[in-house]
mmCIF file of C-alpha atoms in Angstrom:
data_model
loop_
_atom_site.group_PDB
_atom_site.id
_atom_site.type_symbol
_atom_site.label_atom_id
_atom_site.label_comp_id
_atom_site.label_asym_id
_atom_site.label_seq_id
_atom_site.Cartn_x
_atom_site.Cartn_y
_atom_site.Cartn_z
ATOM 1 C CA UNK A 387 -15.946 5.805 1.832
ATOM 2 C CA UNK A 388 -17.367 8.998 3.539
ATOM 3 C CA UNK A 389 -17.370 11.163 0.617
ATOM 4 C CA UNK A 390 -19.358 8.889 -1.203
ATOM 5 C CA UNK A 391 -22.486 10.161 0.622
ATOM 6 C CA UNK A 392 -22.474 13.946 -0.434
ATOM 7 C CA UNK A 393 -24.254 13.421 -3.236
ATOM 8 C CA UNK A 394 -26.938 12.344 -1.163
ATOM 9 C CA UNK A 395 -27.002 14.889 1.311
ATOM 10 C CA UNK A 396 -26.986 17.427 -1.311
ATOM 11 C CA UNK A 397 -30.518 15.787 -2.638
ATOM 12 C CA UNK A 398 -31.508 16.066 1.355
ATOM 13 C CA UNK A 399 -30.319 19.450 1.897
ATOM 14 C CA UNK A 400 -31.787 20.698 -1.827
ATOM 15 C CA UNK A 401 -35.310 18.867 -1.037
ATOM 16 C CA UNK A 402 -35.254 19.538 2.769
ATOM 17 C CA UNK A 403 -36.243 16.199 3.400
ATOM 18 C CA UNK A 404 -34.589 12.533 3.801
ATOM 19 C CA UNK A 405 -37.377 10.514 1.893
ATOM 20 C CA UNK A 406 -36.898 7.382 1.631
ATOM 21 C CA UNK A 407 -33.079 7.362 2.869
ATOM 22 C CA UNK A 408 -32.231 5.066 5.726
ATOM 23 C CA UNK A 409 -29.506 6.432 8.530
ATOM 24 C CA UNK A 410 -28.143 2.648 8.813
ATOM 25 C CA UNK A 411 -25.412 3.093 7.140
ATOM 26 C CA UNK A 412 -24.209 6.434 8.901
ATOM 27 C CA UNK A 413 -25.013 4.990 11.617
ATOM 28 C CA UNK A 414 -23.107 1.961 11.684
ATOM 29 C CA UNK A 415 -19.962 3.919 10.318
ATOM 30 C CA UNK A 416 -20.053 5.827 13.060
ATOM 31 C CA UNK A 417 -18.976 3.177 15.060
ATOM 32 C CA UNK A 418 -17.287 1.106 13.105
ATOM 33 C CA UNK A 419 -14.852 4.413 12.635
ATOM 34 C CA UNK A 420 -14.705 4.599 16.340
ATOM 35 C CA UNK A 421 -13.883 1.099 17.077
ATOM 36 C CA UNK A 422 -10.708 1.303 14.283
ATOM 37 C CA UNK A 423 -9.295 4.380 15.375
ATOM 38 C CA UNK A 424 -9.427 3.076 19.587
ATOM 39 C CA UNK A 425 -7.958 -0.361 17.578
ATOM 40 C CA UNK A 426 -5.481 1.981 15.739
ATOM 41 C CA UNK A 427 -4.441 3.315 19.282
ATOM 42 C CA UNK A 428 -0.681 2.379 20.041
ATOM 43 C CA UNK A 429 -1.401 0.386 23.497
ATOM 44 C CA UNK A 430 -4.437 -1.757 21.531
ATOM 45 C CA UNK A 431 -2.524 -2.124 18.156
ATOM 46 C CA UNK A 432 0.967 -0.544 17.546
ATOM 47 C CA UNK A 433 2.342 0.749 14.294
ATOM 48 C CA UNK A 434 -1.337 1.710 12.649
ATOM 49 C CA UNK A 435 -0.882 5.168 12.048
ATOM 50 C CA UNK A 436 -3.357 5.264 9.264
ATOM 51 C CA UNK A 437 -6.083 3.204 10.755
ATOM 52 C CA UNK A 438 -6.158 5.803 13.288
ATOM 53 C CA UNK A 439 -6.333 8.981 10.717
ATOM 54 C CA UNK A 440 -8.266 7.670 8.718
ATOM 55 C CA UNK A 441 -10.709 6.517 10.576
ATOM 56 C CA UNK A 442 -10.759 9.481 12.670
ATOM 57 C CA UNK A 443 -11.323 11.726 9.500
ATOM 58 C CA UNK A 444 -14.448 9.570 8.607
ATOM 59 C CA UNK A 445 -15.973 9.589 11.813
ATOM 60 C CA UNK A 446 -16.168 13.276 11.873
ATOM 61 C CA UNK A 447 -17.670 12.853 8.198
ATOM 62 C CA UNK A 448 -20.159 10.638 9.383
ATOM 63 C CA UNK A 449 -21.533 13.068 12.179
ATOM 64 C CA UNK A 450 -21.503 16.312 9.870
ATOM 65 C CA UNK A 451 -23.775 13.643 7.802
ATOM 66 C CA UNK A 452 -26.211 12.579 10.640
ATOM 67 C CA UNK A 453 -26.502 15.762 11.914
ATOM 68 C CA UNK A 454 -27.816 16.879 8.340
ATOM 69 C CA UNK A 455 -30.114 13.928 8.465
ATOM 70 C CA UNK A 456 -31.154 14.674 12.034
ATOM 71 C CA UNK A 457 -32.440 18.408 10.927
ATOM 72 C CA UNK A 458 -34.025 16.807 7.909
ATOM 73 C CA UNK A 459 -36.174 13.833 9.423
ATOM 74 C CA UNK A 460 -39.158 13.164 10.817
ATOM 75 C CA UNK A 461 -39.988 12.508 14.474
ATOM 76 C CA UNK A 462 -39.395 9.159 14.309
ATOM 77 C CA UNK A 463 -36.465 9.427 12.221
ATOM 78 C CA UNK A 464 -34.589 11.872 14.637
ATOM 79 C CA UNK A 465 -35.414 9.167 17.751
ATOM 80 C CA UNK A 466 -34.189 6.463 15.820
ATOM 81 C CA UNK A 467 -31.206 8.434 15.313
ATOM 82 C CA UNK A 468 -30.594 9.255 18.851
ATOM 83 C CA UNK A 469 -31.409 5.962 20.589
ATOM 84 C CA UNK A 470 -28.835 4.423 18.279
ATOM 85 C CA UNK A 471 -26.237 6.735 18.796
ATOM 86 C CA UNK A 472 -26.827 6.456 22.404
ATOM 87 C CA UNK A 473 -26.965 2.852 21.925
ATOM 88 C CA UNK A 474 -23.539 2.778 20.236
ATOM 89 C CA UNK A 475 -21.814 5.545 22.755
ATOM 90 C CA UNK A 476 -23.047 3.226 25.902
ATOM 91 C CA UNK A 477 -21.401 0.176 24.495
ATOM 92 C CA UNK A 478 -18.387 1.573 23.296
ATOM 93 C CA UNK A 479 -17.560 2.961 26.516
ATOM 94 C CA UNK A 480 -18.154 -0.417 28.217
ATOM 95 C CA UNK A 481 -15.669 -2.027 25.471
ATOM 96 C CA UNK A 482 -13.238 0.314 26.341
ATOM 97 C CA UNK A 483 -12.898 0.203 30.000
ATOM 98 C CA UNK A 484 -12.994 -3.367 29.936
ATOM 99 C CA UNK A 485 -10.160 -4.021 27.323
ATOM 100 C CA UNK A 486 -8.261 -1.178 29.080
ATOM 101 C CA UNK A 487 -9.178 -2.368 32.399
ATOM 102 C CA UNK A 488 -9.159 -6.372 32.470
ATOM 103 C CA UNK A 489 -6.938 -6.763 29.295
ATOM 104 C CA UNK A 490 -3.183 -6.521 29.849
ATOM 105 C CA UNK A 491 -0.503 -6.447 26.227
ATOM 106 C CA UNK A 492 -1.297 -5.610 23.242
ATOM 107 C CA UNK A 493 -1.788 -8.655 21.869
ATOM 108 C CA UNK A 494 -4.695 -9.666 24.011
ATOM 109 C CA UNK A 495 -6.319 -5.970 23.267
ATOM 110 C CA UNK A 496 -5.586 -6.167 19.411
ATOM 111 C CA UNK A 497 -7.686 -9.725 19.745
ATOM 112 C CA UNK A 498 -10.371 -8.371 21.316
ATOM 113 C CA UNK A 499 -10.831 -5.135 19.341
ATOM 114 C CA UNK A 500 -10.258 -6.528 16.184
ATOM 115 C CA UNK A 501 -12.861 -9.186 16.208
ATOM 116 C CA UNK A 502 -15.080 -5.939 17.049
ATOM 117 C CA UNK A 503 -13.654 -3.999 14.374
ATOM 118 C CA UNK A 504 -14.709 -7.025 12.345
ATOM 119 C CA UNK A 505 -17.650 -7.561 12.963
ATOM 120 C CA UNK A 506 -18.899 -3.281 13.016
ATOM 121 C CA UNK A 507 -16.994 -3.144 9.542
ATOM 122 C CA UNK A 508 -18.970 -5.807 8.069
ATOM 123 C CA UNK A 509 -22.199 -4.455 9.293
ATOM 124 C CA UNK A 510 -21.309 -1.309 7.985
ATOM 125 C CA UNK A 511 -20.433 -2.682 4.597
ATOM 126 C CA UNK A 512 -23.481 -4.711 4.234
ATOM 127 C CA UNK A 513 -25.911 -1.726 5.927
ATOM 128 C CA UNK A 514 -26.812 -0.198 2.317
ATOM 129 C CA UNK A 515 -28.280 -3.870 1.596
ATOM 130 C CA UNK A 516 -31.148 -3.079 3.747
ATOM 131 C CA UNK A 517 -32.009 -1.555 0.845
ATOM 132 C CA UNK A 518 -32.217 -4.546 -1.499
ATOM 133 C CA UNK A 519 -35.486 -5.458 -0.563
ATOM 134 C CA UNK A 520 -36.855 -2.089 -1.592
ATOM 135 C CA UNK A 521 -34.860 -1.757 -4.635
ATOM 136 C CA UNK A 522 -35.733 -5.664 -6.473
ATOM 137 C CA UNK A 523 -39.282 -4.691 -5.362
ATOM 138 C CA UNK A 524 -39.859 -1.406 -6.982
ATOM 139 C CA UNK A 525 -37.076 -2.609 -9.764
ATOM 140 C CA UNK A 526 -35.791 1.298 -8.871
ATOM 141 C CA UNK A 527 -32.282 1.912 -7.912
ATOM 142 C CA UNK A 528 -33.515 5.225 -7.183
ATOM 143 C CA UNK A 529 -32.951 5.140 -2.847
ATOM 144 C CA UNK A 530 -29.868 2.598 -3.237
ATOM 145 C CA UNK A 531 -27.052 5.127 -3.946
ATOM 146 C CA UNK A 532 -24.083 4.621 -6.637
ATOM 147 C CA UNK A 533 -21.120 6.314 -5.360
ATOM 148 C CA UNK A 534 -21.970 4.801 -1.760
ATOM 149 C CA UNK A 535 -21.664 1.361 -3.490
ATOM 150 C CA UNK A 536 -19.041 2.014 -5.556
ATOM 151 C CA UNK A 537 -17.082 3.306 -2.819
ATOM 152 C CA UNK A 538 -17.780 0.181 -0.387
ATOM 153 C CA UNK A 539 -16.066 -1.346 -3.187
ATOM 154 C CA UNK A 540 -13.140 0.250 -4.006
ATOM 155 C CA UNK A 541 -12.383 0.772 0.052
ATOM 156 C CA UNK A 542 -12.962 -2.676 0.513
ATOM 157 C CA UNK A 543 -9.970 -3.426 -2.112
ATOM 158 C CA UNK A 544 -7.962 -0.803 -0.899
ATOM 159 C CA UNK A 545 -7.928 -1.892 2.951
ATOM 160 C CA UNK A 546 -7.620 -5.664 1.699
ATOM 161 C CA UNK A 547 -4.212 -4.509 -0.494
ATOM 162 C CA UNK A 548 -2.893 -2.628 2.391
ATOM 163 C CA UNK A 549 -3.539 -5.474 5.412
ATOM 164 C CA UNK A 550 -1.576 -7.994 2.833
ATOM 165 C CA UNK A 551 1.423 -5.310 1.872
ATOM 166 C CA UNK A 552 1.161 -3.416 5.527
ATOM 167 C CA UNK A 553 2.935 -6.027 8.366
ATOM 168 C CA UNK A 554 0.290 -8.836 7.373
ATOM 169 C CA UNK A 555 -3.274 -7.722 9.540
ATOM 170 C CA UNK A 556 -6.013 -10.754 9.738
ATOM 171 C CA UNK A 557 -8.348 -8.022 11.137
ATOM 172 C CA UNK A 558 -8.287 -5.738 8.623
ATOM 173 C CA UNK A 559 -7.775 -8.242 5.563
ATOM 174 C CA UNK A 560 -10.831 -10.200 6.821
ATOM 175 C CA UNK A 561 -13.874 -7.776 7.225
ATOM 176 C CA UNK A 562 -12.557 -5.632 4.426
ATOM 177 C CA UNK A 563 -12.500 -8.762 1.841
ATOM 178 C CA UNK A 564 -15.855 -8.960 2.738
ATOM 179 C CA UNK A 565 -16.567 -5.280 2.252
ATOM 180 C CA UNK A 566 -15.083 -5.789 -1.632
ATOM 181 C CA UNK A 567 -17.818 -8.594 -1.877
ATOM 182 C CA UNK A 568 -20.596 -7.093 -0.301
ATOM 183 C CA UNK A 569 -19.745 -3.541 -2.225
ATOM 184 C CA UNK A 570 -19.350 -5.822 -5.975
ATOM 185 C CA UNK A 571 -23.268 -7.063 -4.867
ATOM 186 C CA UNK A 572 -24.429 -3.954 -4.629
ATOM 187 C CA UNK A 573 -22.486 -2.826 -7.781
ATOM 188 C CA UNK A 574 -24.105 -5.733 -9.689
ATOM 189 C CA UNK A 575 -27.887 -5.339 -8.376
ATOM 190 C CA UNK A 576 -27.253 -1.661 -9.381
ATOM 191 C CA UNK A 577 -26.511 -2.543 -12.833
ATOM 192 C CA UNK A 578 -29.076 -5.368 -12.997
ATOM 193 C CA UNK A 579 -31.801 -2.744 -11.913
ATOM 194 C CA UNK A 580 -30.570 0.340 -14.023
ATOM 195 C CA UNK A 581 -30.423 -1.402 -17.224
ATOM 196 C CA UNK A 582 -34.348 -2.148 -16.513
ATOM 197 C CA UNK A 583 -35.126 1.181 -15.824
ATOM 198 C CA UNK A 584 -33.456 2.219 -18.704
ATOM 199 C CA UNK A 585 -35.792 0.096 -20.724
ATOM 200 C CA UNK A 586 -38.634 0.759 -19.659
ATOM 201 C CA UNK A 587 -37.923 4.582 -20.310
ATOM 202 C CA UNK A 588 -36.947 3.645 -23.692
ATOM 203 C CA UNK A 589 -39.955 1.237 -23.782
ATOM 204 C CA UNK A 590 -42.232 4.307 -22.666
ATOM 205 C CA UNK A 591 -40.724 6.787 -25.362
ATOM 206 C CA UNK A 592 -41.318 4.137 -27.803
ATOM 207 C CA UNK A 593 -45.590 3.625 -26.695
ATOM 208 C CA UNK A 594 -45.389 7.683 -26.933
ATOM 209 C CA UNK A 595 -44.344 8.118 -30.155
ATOM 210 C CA UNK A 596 -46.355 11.072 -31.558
ATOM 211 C CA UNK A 597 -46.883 10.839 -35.535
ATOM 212 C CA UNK A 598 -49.068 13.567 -37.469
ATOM 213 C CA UNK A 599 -51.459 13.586 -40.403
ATOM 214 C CA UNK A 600 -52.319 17.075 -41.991
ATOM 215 C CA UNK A 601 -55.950 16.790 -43.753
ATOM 216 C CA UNK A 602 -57.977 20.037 -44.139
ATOM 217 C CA UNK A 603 -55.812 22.598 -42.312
ATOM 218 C CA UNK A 604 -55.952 20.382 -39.385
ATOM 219 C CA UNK A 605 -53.058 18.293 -37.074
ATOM 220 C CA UNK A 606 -54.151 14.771 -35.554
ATOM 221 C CA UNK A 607 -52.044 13.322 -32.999
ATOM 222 C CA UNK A 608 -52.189 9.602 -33.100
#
């Protein structure tokens, strides 16, 4: 789902500012990426070869992107950037030396990661949501972007297909048929919300309509 955001970061970089874009869902890939790949890891989870590359791919995506938002934000922005990171780093480490510490087989590791996984995927899929609030108040679909939802979607399918056809995976099948969910919301608030401001331009257009009357040389705009 990590290419999904360029199109955003292009509108950052171009207006040299974040606006009204929130880091939550960088941010919360970020570590759901981290926790899949150390789940991906052969003594956590054995025979996920792709968990591990993929994920790893997208968490370098995801810190390329937050270090464009970092440059771009405000004050506040940039420490709400860091404190989270720092946030996630701290508890990540803790989650690793204890499963690799006090947690012996893989079975007992995949467990405990995978719930984790779970639960960091799901926030991550339902992070753009935040949004929602902003988006069925201002009926703008403007700072709710399409590809990001779109892609929730389609990688929420794609992970689902692959932890039924892959040797079966609760962990992945779970948080990622939520993901598809989550990612057809968004899809549907995004149409719901476009069509209006589609109408309303029309609408506008419409209450602008310019006609003209020529009488004695001159043009009235009604």
């Amino acid at each position: 789902m990590n290419v999904s955001f360029r199109p955003t970061f292009y509108r950052i970089i171009k207006k040299k500012s974040v606006e009204e874009f929130k880091p939550d869902p960088y941010i919360a890939t970020v570590l759901n990426c981290a926790f899949w790949v150390f789940y991906g890891l052969p003594f956590v989870h054995p025979h996920s070869f792709l968990v591990v590359t993929i994920n790893g791919v997208g968490l370098v995506f995801e810190f390329v992107y937050l270090t464009i938002f970092y440059i771009y934000a405000t004050n506040k922005g940039r420490r709400k950037v860091l404190l989270l990171l720092g946030l996630e780093a701290l508890f990540f480490v803790a989650v690793a030396l204890i499963t690799l510490l006090a947690l012996h087989g893989t079975h007992k590791r995949s467990l405990v990661v995978g719930v984790l996984c779970d639960i960091f995927n799901i926030m991550m899929y339902v992070s753009p949501l935040t949004i929602m609030a902003k988006v069925i108040k201002t009926k703008s679909v403007e700072y709710m972007p399409f590809w990001l939802s779109l892609t929730n979607f389609l990688n929420g399918v794609c992970w689902t297909i692959y932890a039924l056809i892959h040797p079966f995976d609760i962990y992945v099948l779970v948080s990622n048929g939520i993901g598809a969910l989550s990612g057809l919301i968004q899809l549907i608030l995004y149409a719901c919300y476009c069509s209006c401001n589609n109408g309303e331009k029309n609408g506008g257009d419409g209450d602008n309509t310019v006609s003209t009357t020529v009488a004695k040389g001159n043009i009235e705009l009604v």
